[in-house]
Short mmCIF file of C-alpha atoms in Angstrom, two decimals:
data_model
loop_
_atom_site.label_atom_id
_atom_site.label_comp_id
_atom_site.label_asym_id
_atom_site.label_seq_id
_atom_site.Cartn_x
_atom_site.Cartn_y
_atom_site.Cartn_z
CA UNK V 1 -5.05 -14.43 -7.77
CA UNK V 2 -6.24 -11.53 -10.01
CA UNK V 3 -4.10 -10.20 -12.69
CA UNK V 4 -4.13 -7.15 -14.33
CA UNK V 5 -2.37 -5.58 -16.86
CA UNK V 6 -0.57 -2.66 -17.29
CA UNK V 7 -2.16 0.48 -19.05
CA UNK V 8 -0.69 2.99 -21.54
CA UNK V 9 -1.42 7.12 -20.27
CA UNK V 10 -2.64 7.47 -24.16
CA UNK V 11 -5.35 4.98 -23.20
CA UNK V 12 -6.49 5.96 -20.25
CA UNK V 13 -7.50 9.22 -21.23
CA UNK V 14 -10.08 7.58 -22.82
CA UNK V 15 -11.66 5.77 -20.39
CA UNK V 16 -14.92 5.20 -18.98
CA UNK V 17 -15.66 5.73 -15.69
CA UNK V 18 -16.04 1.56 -15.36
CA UNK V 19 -13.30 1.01 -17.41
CA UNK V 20 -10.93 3.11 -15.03
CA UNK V 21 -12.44 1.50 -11.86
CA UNK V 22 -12.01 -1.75 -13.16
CA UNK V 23 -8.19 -1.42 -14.62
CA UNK V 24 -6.88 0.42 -11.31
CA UNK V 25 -9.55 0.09 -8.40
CA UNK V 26 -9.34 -3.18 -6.05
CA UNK V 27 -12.57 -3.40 -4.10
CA UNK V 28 -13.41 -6.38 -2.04
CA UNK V 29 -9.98 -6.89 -0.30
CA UNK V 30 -10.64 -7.67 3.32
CA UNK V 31 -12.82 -11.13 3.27
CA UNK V 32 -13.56 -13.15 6.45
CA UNK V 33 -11.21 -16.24 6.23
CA UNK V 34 -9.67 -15.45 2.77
CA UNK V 35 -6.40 -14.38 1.61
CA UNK V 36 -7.06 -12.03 -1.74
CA UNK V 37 -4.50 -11.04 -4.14
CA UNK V 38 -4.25 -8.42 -6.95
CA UNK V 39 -1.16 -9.19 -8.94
CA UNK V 40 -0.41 -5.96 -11.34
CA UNK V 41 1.64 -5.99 -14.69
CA UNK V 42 2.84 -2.81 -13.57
CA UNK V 43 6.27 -3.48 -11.84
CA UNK V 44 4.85 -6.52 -10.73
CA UNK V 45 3.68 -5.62 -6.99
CA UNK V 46 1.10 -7.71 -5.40
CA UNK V 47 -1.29 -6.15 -3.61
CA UNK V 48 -3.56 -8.56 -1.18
CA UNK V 49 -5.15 -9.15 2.11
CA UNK V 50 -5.41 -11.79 4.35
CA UNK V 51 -8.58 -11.91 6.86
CA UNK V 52 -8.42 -14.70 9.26
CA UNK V 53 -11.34 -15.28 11.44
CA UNK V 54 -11.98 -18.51 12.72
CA UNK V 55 -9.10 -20.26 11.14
CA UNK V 56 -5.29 -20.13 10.47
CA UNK V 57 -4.67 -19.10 6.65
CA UNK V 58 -1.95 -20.22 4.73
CA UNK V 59 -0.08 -18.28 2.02
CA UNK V 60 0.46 -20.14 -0.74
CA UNK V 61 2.15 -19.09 -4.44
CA UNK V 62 -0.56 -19.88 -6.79
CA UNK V 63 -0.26 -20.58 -10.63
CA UNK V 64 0.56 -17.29 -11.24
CA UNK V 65 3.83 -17.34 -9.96
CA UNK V 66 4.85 -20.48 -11.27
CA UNK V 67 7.06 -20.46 -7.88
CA UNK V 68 7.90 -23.41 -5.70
CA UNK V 69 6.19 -21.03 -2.24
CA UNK V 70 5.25 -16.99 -2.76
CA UNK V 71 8.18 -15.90 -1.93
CA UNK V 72 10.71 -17.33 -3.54
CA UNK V 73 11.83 -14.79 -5.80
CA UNK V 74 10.07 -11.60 -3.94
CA UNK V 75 9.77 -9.75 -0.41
CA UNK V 76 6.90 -8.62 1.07
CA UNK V 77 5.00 -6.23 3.58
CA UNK V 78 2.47 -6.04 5.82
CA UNK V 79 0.73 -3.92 7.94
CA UNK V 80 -2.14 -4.83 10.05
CA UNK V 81 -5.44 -2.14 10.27
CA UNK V 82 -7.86 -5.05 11.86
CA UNK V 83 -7.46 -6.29 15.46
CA UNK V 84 -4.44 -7.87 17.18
CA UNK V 85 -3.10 -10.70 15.17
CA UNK V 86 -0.40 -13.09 14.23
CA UNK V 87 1.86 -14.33 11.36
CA UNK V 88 3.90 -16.85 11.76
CA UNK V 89 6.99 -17.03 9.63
CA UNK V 90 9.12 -20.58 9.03
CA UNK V 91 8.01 -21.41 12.99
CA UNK V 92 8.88 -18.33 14.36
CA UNK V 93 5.58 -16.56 15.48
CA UNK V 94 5.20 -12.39 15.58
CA UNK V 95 2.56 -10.66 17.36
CA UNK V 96 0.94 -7.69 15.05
CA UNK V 97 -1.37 -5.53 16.83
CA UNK V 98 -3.35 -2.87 15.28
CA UNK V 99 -0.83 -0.13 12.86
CA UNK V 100 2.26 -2.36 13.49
CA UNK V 101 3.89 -3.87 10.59
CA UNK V 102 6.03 -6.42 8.70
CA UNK V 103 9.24 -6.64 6.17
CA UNK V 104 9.49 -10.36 4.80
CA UNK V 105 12.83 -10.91 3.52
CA UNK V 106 12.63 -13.50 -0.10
CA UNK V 107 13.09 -17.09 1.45
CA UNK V 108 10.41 -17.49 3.79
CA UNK V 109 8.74 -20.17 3.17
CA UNK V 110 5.88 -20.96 5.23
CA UNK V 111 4.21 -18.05 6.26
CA UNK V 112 0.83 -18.00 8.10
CA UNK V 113 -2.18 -15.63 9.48
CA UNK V 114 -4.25 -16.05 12.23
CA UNK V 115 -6.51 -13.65 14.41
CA UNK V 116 -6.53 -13.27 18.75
CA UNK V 117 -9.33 -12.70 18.84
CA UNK V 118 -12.21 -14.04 15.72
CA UNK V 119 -14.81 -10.79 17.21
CA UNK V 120 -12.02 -8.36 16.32
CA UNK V 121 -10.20 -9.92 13.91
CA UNK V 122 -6.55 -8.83 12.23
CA UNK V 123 -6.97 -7.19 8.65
CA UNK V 124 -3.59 -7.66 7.57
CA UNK V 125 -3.05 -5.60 4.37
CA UNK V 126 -0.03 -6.93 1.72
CA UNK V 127 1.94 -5.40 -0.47
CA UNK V 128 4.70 -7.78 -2.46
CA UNK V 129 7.27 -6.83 -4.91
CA UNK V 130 10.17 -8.88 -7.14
CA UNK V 131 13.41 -9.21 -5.26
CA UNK V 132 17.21 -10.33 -5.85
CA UNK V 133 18.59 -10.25 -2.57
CA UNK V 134 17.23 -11.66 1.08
CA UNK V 135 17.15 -8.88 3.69
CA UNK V 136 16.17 -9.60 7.31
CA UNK V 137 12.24 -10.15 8.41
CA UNK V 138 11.19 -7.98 11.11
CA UNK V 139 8.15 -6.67 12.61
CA UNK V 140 7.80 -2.96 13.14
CA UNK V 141 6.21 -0.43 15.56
CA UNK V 142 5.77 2.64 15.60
CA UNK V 143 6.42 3.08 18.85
CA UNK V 144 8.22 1.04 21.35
CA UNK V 145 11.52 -0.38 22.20
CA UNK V 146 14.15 -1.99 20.07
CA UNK V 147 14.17 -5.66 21.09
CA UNK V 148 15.50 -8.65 18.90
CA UNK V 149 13.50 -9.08 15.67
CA UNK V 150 12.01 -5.66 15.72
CA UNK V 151 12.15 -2.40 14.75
CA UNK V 152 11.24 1.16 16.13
CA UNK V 153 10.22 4.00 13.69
CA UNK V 154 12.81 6.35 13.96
CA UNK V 155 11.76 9.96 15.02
CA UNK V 156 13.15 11.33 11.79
CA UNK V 157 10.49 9.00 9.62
CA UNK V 158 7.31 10.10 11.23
CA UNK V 159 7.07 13.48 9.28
CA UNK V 160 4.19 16.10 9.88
CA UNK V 161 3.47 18.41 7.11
CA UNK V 162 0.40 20.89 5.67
CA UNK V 163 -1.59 22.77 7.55
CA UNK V 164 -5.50 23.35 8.73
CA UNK V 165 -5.73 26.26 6.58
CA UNK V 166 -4.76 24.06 4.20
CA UNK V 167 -6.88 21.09 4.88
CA UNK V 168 -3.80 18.68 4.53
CA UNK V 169 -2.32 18.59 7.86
CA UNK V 170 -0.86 14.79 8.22
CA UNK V 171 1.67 12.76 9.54
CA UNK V 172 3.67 10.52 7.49
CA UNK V 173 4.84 7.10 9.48
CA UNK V 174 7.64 5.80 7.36
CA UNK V 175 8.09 1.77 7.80
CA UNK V 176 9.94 0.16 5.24
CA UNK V 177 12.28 2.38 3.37
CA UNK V 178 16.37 2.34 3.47
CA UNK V 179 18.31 2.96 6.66
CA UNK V 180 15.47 1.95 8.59
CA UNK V 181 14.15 -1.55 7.31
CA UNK V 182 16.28 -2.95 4.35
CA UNK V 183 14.43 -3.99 0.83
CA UNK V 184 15.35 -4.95 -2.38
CA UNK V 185 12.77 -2.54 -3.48
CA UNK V 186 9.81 -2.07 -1.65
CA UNK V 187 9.00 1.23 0.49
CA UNK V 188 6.29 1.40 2.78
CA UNK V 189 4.57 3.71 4.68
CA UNK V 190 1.32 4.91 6.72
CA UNK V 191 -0.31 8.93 6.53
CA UNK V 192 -2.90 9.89 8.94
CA UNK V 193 -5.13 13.12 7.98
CA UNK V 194 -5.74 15.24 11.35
CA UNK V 195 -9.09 16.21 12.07
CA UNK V 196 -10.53 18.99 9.77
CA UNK V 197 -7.94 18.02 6.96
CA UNK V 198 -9.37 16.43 3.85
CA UNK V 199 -6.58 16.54 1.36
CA UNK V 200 -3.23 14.06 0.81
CA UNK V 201 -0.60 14.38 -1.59
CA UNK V 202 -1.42 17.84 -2.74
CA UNK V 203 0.63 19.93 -4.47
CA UNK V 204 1.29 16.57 -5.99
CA UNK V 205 3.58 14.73 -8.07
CA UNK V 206 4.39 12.09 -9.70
CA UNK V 207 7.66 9.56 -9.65
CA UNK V 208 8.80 8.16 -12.47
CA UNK V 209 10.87 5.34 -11.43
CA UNK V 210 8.31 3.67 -9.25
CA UNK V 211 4.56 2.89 -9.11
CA UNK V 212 2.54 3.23 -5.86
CA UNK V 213 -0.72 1.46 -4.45
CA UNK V 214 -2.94 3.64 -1.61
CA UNK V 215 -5.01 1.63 0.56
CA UNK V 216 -7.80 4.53 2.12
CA UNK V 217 -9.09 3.44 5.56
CA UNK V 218 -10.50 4.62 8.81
CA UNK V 219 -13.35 6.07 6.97
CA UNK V 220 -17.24 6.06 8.01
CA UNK V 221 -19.76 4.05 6.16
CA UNK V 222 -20.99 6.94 5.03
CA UNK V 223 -18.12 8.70 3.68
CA UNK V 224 -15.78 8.12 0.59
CA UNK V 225 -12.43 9.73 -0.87
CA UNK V 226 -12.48 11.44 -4.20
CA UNK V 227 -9.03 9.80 -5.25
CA UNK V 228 -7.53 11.88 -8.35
CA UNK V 229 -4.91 10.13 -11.44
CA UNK V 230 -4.03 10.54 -14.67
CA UNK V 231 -1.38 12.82 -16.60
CA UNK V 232 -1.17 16.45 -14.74
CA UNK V 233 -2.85 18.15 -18.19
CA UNK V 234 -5.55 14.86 -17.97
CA UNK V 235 -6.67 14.23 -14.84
CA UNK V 236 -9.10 11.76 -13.53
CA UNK V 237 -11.11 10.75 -10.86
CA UNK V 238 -12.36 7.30 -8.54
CA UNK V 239 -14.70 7.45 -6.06
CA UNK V 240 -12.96 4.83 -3.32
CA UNK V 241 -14.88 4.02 0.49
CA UNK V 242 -13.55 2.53 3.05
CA UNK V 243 -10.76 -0.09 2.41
CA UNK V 244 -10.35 0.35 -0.91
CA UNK V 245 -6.85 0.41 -2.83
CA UNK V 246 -6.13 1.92 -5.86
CA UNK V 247 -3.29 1.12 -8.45
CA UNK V 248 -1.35 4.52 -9.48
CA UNK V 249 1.26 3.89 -12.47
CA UNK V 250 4.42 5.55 -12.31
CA UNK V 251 3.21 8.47 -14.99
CA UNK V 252 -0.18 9.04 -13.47
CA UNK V 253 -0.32 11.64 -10.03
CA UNK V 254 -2.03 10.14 -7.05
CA UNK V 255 -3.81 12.82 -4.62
CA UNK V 256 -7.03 12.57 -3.08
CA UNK V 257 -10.14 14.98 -1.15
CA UNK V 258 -12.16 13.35 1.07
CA UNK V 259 -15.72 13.63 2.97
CA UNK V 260 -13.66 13.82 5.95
CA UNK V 261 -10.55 13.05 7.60
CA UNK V 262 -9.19 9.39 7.03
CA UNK V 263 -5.89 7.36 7.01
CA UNK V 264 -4.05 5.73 3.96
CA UNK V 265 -1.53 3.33 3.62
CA UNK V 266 0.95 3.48 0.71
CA UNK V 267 2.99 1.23 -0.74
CA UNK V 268 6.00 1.90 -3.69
CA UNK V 269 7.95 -0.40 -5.89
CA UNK V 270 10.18 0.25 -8.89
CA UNK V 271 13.59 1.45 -9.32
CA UNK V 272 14.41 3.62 -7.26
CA UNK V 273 14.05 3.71 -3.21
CA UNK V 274 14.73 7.52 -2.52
CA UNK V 275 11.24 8.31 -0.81
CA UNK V 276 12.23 11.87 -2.10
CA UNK V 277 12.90 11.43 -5.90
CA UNK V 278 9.22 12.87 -7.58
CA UNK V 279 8.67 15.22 -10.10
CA UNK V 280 6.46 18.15 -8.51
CA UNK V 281 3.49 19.30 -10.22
CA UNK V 282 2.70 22.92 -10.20
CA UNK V 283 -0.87 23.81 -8.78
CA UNK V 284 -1.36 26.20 -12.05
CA UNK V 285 -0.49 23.24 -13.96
CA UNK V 286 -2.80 21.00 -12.88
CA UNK V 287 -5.74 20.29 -15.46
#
């Protein structure tokens, strides 16, 4: 497991364009047969991927955690954007397919990965945060029928905003976030860029009582995502392709352009849950 720690705004300004890539881009995530983990000083979220091809993979805590299994003390989701797959939880087994996701209440124990199919294997993307509480594991769709174990995105949480004059017309598929799927902290969600729209998150913001990681995907070879940070009045730039997270602290905005249309998954953890609690940031303001 890769640690990293946290960074102060003062010192970021500063930065080179290595130096930002290496403190807040993860590159590298989605290995054949590996489970790889990015553990951040920065409210502690873990941000990982497990890749199973031709074998079962196993999570297991690490030295980092200096926990008796990984989670012990935290939660955890997941959200598959690789072929149909399946994690296995304590002996009970779940069925992901391709956009369809998972809450992992603190407890589980023994929790597994494996692919259907090892030519179109399951990319199963993880984001883990601290917890103090057990809430109920359950895989969710976002679209189906309510059955025993899992949950249906309620009509209400898949949000379409912007425009194509605007170049940010998107849909927002909220997964884990209260009222819908319980968590101690994490909140969890999916945005998918309609064709001809290029821009997410903009006017944007930033939230003070959380951090968020964006995973871009569904992106050509060929094409990348111009992901902005930094203070409003000190902005900065990555260039992320396909697959790529990026680490956003709590004082830094987190917008992006891209080459084209593309899809991004984002993941928050801090102290507050309210999906709506951000500070806006003026378009004028913006330097």
């Amino acid at each position: 497991m890769e640690v990293r720690t946290a960074s102060s705004p003062r010192d970021v300004k500063h930065y080179t364009t290595e130096r930002l890539r290496e403190e807040f881009l993860i590159q590298n995530l989605f290995v054949a047969d590996e489970i790889k983990l990015v553990y951040s000083h920065i409210d502690r979220i873990i941000t990982g991927a497990a890749t199973p091809v031709s074998k079962t993979l196993e999570l297991t805590a690490g030295a980092e955690l200096r926990a008796e299994y990984f989670l012990q003390r935290r939660e955890m989701g997941v959200i598959n954007i690789g072929g149909d797959g399946v994690i296995t939880i304590d002996g009970r087994t779940y069925e992901v397919a391709y956009k369809e996701a998972m809450y992992i209440g603190m407890g589980s124990k023994d929790i597994s990965f494996a692919s259907k199919d090892a030519a179109n294997p399951a990319k199963f993307y993880i984001n883990s945060a601290p917890a103090h509480k057990t809430y109920p594991t359950v895989l969710i769709k976002p679209e189906g029928t309510p059955e025993e174990g899992v949950v249906i995105v309620k009509d209400e949480n898949k949000v379409e905003l912007g425009s194509l004059e605007a170049s940010n017309h998107r849909v927002i598929c909220k997964y884990i976030l209260p009222g819908q799927v319980e968590s101690c902290q994490l909140v969890m969600g999916m945005t998918g860029l309609k064709p001809g729209s290029v821009w997410n998150s903009m006017p944007c913001h930033t939230h003070d009582r959380r951090m968020e990681v964006y995973l871009y995907f569904e992106l050509p070879e060929d094409a990348f995502v111009m992901h902005y940070m930094g203070e409003p009045t000190e902005t900065r730039h990555i260039v992320m392709r396909n697959e790529e997270a990026v680490i956003s602290p709590s004082w830094s905005i987190h917008a992006g352009s891209g080459t084209c249309s593309y899809t991004f998954i984002w993941g928050m953890v801090g102290e507050n849950q309210a999906f709506d609690d951000m500070d806006g940031v003026a378009m004028k303001d913006l330097m």
